[in-house]
Amino acid sequence: MIDLDIDMRQYDCPFIDTTDDVDIAFSAVQWQLDTDAEKLETRLIAKGDSMGELEEGLRALRTHPNMTDCYILSKRDNVAQIGTTIEQTNAMQTIQQNDGYITGPFQIENGRERWHVGFDDDEAEDRTLAQLDRHNDYEVEDRDQFGTSTLFDLLENSNSAMQLLEGCRSLTETERETFEVASQNGYYETPRETTLDELAGHFGISKTAVSMNLRRSERKILKAALTALEGMNDLDEL
């Protein structure tokens, strides 16, 4: 299996057009492509920079010529869960007709869309990308090729992977930034390539504050990693 991460700009997508004009972003939660009706049904999270931007973005989305249906499922402050039905875009049709498939949720922001697309072989991939280039602007950001055993292992341990991902997401912005800077500057190397004093100087805070931020981030990630390992061990026992 070949898996691509594609940074895409479609010229007939209502979500991309809306994020071009309004400070709003969309993340897909569920989606279903009806190839017979040539329509895509989705459930998305819409997040505006403000409540006003959210309302303006939803109004723009509803009036887009390629939008068939758009309704609000829930809304709070500047975030809403919405359901939509749109006309099949050129990119969707191209991927479907060349035996490609969507392998993960897509995100749309600032006029660009992040797609995760899979193919069974190189020929289908090459054919699809050549056709996409005619009517869309895209860049392949990442490409992975999995064998059968690797793919099975990924699927078998998907719950453990989600546990680890949720642990990373639980970090606050300060904790994440402190942890990343410490790691990038060799704090966890042996011997250490940076110190708490140097990190404190980088962030303009006390050494104690840096230490506390690191400990909190380490604790959250370690807890998530141990939970993920327990899930893997349970599968091994089965």
mmCIF file of C-alpha atoms in Angstrom:
data_model
loop_
_atom_site.group_PDB
_atom_site.id
_atom_site.type_symbol
_atom_site.label_atom_id
_atom_site.label_comp_id
_atom_site.label_asym_id
_atom_site.label_seq_id
_atom_site.Cartn_x
_atom_site.Cartn_y
_atom_site.Cartn_z
ATOM 1 C CA MET A 1 0.000 0.000 0.000
ATOM 2 C CA ILE A 2 1.210 3.509 -0.880
ATOM 3 C CA ASP A 3 0.081 6.349 1.368
ATOM 4 C CA LEU A 4 0.484 10.006 0.378
ATOM 5 C CA ASP A 5 0.066 13.229 2.337
ATOM 6 C CA ILE A 6 -0.920 15.862 -0.227
ATOM 7 C CA ASP A 7 -1.135 19.613 0.215
ATOM 8 C CA MET A 8 -3.919 20.437 -2.231
ATOM 9 C CA ARG A 9 -5.628 23.471 -3.681
ATOM 10 C CA GLN A 10 -8.752 22.517 -5.569
ATOM 11 C CA TYR A 11 -10.348 25.184 -7.721
ATOM 12 C CA ASP A 12 -13.890 23.831 -7.354
ATOM 13 C CA CYS A 13 -14.041 23.130 -3.601
ATOM 14 C CA PRO A 14 -16.412 25.233 -1.457
ATOM 15 C CA PHE A 15 -14.371 24.665 1.712
ATOM 16 C CA ILE A 16 -11.161 25.942 0.125
ATOM 17 C CA ASP A 17 -12.909 28.960 -1.399
ATOM 18 C CA THR A 18 -14.454 29.819 1.972
ATOM 19 C CA THR A 19 -11.141 29.640 3.859
ATOM 20 C CA ASP A 20 -9.647 31.888 1.175
ATOM 21 C CA ASP A 21 -12.057 34.679 2.089
ATOM 22 C CA VAL A 22 -12.768 34.100 5.785
ATOM 23 C CA ASP A 23 -10.579 33.241 8.804
ATOM 24 C CA ILE A 24 -12.150 29.815 9.324
ATOM 25 C CA ALA A 25 -10.786 26.258 9.222
ATOM 26 C CA PHE A 26 -12.496 22.898 8.639
ATOM 27 C CA SER A 27 -11.532 19.420 9.851
ATOM 28 C CA ALA A 28 -13.370 16.348 8.594
ATOM 29 C CA VAL A 29 -14.772 13.935 11.170
ATOM 30 C CA GLN A 30 -16.733 11.591 8.886
ATOM 31 C CA TRP A 31 -17.179 11.440 5.143
ATOM 32 C CA GLN A 32 -18.927 9.322 2.528
ATOM 33 C CA LEU A 33 -18.477 9.648 -1.228
ATOM 34 C CA ASP A 34 -21.532 8.663 -3.280
ATOM 35 C CA THR A 35 -19.963 7.938 -6.667
ATOM 36 C CA ASP A 36 -23.339 7.288 -8.341
ATOM 37 C CA ALA A 37 -24.783 10.645 -7.274
ATOM 38 C CA GLU A 38 -21.335 12.295 -7.574
ATOM 39 C CA LYS A 39 -21.690 13.889 -4.157
ATOM 40 C CA LEU A 40 -19.656 13.922 -0.938
ATOM 41 C CA GLU A 41 -21.398 13.891 2.442
ATOM 42 C CA THR A 42 -19.299 15.063 5.391
ATOM 43 C CA ARG A 43 -19.410 15.854 9.088
ATOM 44 C CA LEU A 44 -16.877 18.547 9.930
ATOM 45 C CA ILE A 45 -15.649 20.729 12.741
ATOM 46 C CA ALA A 46 -15.609 24.393 11.692
ATOM 47 C CA LYS A 47 -13.509 26.796 13.750
ATOM 48 C CA GLY A 48 -13.454 30.542 13.160
ATOM 49 C CA ASP A 49 -10.941 33.026 14.522
ATOM 50 C CA SER A 50 -13.950 34.567 16.269
ATOM 51 C CA MET A 51 -17.696 34.006 16.551
ATOM 52 C CA GLY A 52 -18.188 36.571 13.799
ATOM 53 C CA GLU A 53 -15.733 34.800 11.476
ATOM 54 C CA LEU A 54 -17.496 31.486 12.136
ATOM 55 C CA GLU A 55 -20.894 32.939 11.199
ATOM 56 C CA GLU A 56 -19.476 34.646 8.111
ATOM 57 C CA GLY A 57 -17.714 31.443 7.033
ATOM 58 C CA LEU A 58 -20.864 29.356 7.383
ATOM 59 C CA ARG A 59 -22.854 31.899 5.374
ATOM 60 C CA ALA A 60 -20.239 31.806 2.599
ATOM 61 C CA LEU A 61 -20.252 28.019 2.637
ATOM 62 C CA ARG A 62 -24.046 27.781 2.304
ATOM 63 C CA THR A 63 -24.121 30.081 -0.722
ATOM 64 C CA HIS A 64 -21.262 28.442 -2.628
ATOM 65 C CA PRO A 65 -22.427 27.081 -6.018
ATOM 66 C CA ASN A 66 -20.908 23.637 -5.329
ATOM 67 C CA MET A 67 -22.645 23.327 -1.950
ATOM 68 C CA THR A 68 -25.791 21.182 -2.012
ATOM 69 C CA ASP A 69 -26.601 21.196 1.696
ATOM 70 C CA CYS A 70 -25.041 22.716 4.825
ATOM 71 C CA TYR A 71 -26.541 22.525 8.315
ATOM 72 C CA ILE A 72 -25.379 23.025 11.889
ATOM 73 C CA LEU A 73 -25.353 20.029 14.246
ATOM 74 C CA SER A 74 -24.025 21.916 17.268
ATOM 75 C CA LYS A 75 -22.322 25.234 17.969
ATOM 76 C CA ARG A 76 -20.456 26.842 20.842
ATOM 77 C CA ASP A 77 -18.593 30.138 20.724
ATOM 78 C CA ASN A 78 -16.384 30.074 17.588
ATOM 79 C CA VAL A 79 -16.626 26.313 16.937
ATOM 80 C CA ALA A 80 -19.415 24.375 15.215
ATOM 81 C CA GLN A 81 -20.042 20.818 14.107
ATOM 82 C CA ILE A 82 -21.678 20.857 10.694
ATOM 83 C CA GLY A 83 -23.029 18.444 8.127
ATOM 84 C CA THR A 84 -22.574 19.103 4.425
ATOM 85 C CA THR A 85 -23.221 17.643 1.012
ATOM 86 C CA ILE A 86 -21.127 18.982 -1.867
ATOM 87 C CA GLU A 87 -20.810 18.249 -5.543
ATOM 88 C CA GLN A 88 -17.995 15.843 -6.372
ATOM 89 C CA THR A 89 -14.865 17.839 -7.154
ATOM 90 C CA ASN A 90 -12.452 17.130 -9.987
ATOM 91 C CA ALA A 91 -9.844 15.815 -7.534
ATOM 92 C CA MET A 92 -12.307 13.425 -5.878
ATOM 93 C CA GLN A 93 -13.387 12.084 -9.248
ATOM 94 C CA THR A 94 -9.785 11.686 -10.432
ATOM 95 C CA ILE A 95 -8.726 9.730 -7.344
ATOM 96 C CA GLN A 96 -11.817 7.518 -7.422
ATOM 97 C CA GLN A 97 -11.574 6.748 -11.137
ATOM 98 C CA ASN A 98 -7.935 5.713 -10.810
ATOM 99 C CA ASP A 99 -8.562 3.254 -7.968
ATOM 100 C CA GLY A 100 -7.278 5.561 -5.242
ATOM 101 C CA TYR A 101 -8.926 5.992 -1.867
ATOM 102 C CA ILE A 102 -8.987 8.392 1.056
ATOM 103 C CA THR A 103 -7.012 6.988 4.008
ATOM 104 C CA GLY A 104 -7.574 9.666 6.655
ATOM 105 C CA PRO A 105 -9.409 12.858 7.604
ATOM 106 C CA PHE A 106 -8.750 16.033 5.669
ATOM 107 C CA GLN A 107 -8.128 19.543 7.002
ATOM 108 C CA ILE A 108 -8.750 22.825 5.177
ATOM 109 C CA GLU A 109 -7.252 26.181 6.138
ATOM 110 C CA ASN A 110 -6.011 29.317 4.351
ATOM 111 C CA GLY A 111 -7.121 28.119 0.931
ATOM 112 C CA ARG A 112 -5.248 24.796 1.149
ATOM 113 C CA GLU A 113 -6.356 21.282 1.978
ATOM 114 C CA ARG A 114 -4.441 18.400 3.526
ATOM 115 C CA TRP A 115 -5.375 15.049 1.961
ATOM 116 C CA HIS A 116 -4.342 11.511 2.877
ATOM 117 C CA VAL A 117 -4.634 9.307 -0.197
ATOM 118 C CA GLY A 118 -3.809 5.623 -0.724
ATOM 119 C CA PHE A 119 -2.967 3.493 -3.769
ATOM 120 C CA ASP A 120 -2.297 -0.189 -4.268
ATOM 121 C CA ASP A 121 0.541 0.243 -6.759
ATOM 122 C CA ASP A 122 2.915 2.757 -8.357
ATOM 123 C CA GLU A 123 1.058 2.799 -11.654
ATOM 124 C CA ALA A 124 -2.216 3.981 -10.083
ATOM 125 C CA GLU A 125 -0.323 6.612 -8.097
ATOM 126 C CA ASP A 126 1.534 7.983 -11.136
ATOM 127 C CA ARG A 127 -1.604 8.051 -13.271
ATOM 128 C CA THR A 128 -3.620 9.868 -10.607
ATOM 129 C CA LEU A 129 -0.988 12.503 -9.886
ATOM 130 C CA ALA A 130 -0.551 13.239 -13.587
ATOM 131 C CA GLN A 131 -4.293 13.832 -13.969
ATOM 132 C CA LEU A 132 -4.572 15.862 -10.762
ATOM 133 C CA ASP A 133 -1.945 18.224 -12.108
ATOM 134 C CA ARG A 134 -4.221 19.321 -14.950
ATOM 135 C CA HIS A 135 -6.915 20.977 -12.813
ATOM 136 C CA ASN A 136 -5.454 21.321 -9.316
ATOM 137 C CA ASP A 137 -2.426 22.723 -7.551
ATOM 138 C CA TYR A 138 -0.814 20.195 -5.228
ATOM 139 C CA GLU A 139 2.410 19.103 -3.569
ATOM 140 C CA VAL A 140 3.158 15.661 -2.139
ATOM 141 C CA GLU A 141 4.376 16.391 1.387
ATOM 142 C CA ASP A 142 5.069 12.814 2.444
ATOM 143 C CA ARG A 143 5.028 9.324 0.922
ATOM 144 C CA ASP A 144 5.037 6.005 2.764
ATOM 145 C CA GLN A 145 4.907 2.515 1.335
ATOM 146 C CA PHE A 146 3.769 -0.297 3.606
ATOM 147 C CA GLY A 147 4.070 -4.032 3.146
ATOM 148 C CA THR A 148 1.230 -6.323 4.218
ATOM 149 C CA SER A 149 2.777 -7.211 7.583
ATOM 150 C CA THR A 150 3.539 -3.562 8.416
ATOM 151 C CA LEU A 151 0.020 -2.478 7.492
ATOM 152 C CA PHE A 152 -1.484 -5.262 9.601
ATOM 153 C CA ASP A 153 0.682 -4.185 12.539
ATOM 154 C CA LEU A 154 -0.469 -0.570 12.150
ATOM 155 C CA LEU A 155 -4.128 -1.562 12.097
ATOM 156 C CA GLU A 156 -3.742 -3.990 14.977
ATOM 157 C CA ASN A 157 -2.155 -1.307 17.164
ATOM 158 C CA SER A 158 -4.322 1.637 16.092
ATOM 159 C CA ASN A 159 -5.823 2.026 19.583
ATOM 160 C CA SER A 160 -2.366 2.207 21.148
ATOM 161 C CA ALA A 161 -1.359 4.824 18.581
ATOM 162 C CA MET A 162 -4.441 6.884 19.441
ATOM 163 C CA GLN A 163 -3.575 6.732 23.143
ATOM 164 C CA LEU A 164 -0.113 8.125 22.412
ATOM 165 C CA LEU A 165 -1.560 10.804 20.132
ATOM 166 C CA GLU A 166 -4.051 11.904 22.785
ATOM 167 C CA GLY A 167 -1.207 12.164 25.282
ATOM 168 C CA CYS A 168 0.660 14.518 22.971
ATOM 169 C CA ARG A 169 -2.478 16.574 22.412
ATOM 170 C CA SER A 170 -2.968 16.943 26.174
ATOM 171 C CA LEU A 171 0.157 19.105 26.422
ATOM 172 C CA THR A 172 -0.440 22.805 26.801
ATOM 173 C CA GLU A 173 1.228 25.108 24.289
ATOM 174 C CA THR A 174 3.857 26.079 26.882
ATOM 175 C CA GLU A 175 4.586 22.457 27.806
ATOM 176 C CA ARG A 176 4.859 21.414 24.160
ATOM 177 C CA GLU A 177 7.160 24.281 23.230
ATOM 178 C CA THR A 178 9.398 23.718 26.278
ATOM 179 C CA PHE A 179 9.645 19.997 25.568
ATOM 180 C CA GLU A 180 10.387 20.531 21.870
ATOM 181 C CA VAL A 181 13.078 23.182 22.471
ATOM 182 C CA ALA A 182 14.728 21.060 25.177
ATOM 183 C CA SER A 183 14.793 18.021 22.916
ATOM 184 C CA GLN A 184 16.026 19.928 19.860
ATOM 185 C CA ASN A 185 18.854 21.478 21.876
ATOM 186 C CA GLY A 186 20.092 18.170 23.272
ATOM 187 C CA TYR A 187 18.727 18.291 26.824
ATOM 188 C CA TYR A 188 17.980 14.559 26.665
ATOM 189 C CA GLU A 189 21.322 13.591 25.124
ATOM 190 C CA THR A 190 24.135 11.943 27.106
ATOM 191 C CA PRO A 191 25.997 14.048 28.020
ATOM 192 C CA ARG A 192 23.481 16.890 27.924
ATOM 193 C CA GLU A 193 24.101 19.540 25.283
ATOM 194 C CA THR A 194 22.062 22.211 27.080
ATOM 195 C CA THR A 195 21.139 22.969 30.684
ATOM 196 C CA LEU A 196 18.117 24.191 32.607
ATOM 197 C CA ASP A 197 19.862 27.538 33.023
ATOM 198 C CA GLU A 198 20.264 27.892 29.252
ATOM 199 C CA LEU A 199 16.648 26.859 28.653
ATOM 200 C CA ALA A 200 15.499 29.361 31.275
ATOM 201 C CA GLY A 201 17.439 32.066 29.443
ATOM 202 C CA HIS A 202 15.875 31.039 26.143
ATOM 203 C CA PHE A 203 12.328 31.369 27.496
ATOM 204 C CA GLY A 204 13.040 34.294 29.817
ATOM 205 C CA ILE A 205 11.718 32.488 32.908
ATOM 206 C CA SER A 206 13.217 30.914 36.023
ATOM 207 C CA LYS A 207 15.022 27.579 36.032
ATOM 208 C CA THR A 208 12.326 26.228 38.375
ATOM 209 C CA ALA A 209 9.572 27.175 35.931
ATOM 210 C CA VAL A 210 11.373 25.440 33.043
ATOM 211 C CA SER A 211 11.872 22.332 35.170
ATOM 212 C CA MET A 212 8.169 22.243 36.108
ATOM 213 C CA ASN A 213 7.091 22.633 32.460
ATOM 214 C CA LEU A 214 9.387 19.804 31.422
ATOM 215 C CA ARG A 215 8.209 17.524 34.211
ATOM 216 C CA ARG A 216 4.564 18.090 33.372
ATOM 217 C CA SER A 217 5.132 17.381 29.672
ATOM 218 C CA GLU A 218 7.280 14.318 30.438
ATOM 219 C CA ARG A 219 4.660 12.964 32.833
ATOM 220 C CA LYS A 220 1.829 13.313 30.299
ATOM 221 C CA ILE A 221 3.792 11.735 27.449
ATOM 222 C CA LEU A 222 5.138 8.929 29.628
ATOM 223 C CA LYS A 223 1.642 8.119 30.908
ATOM 224 C CA ALA A 224 0.328 7.985 27.316
ATOM 225 C CA ALA A 225 3.268 5.822 26.202
ATOM 226 C CA LEU A 226 2.742 3.353 29.058
ATOM 227 C CA THR A 227 -0.973 3.123 28.265
ATOM 228 C CA ALA A 228 -0.115 2.464 24.603
ATOM 229 C CA LEU A 229 2.395 -0.223 25.611
ATOM 230 C CA GLU A 230 -0.196 -1.903 27.802
ATOM 231 C CA GLY A 231 -2.546 -2.055 24.818
ATOM 232 C CA MET A 232 0.178 -3.637 22.695
ATOM 233 C CA ASN A 233 0.921 -6.188 25.423
ATOM 234 C CA ASP A 234 -2.776 -7.109 25.627
ATOM 235 C CA LEU A 235 -2.785 -7.817 21.888
ATOM 236 C CA ASP A 236 0.361 -9.937 22.195
ATOM 237 C CA GLU A 237 -1.273 -12.010 24.937
ATOM 238 C CA LEU A 238 -4.325 -12.595 22.733
#
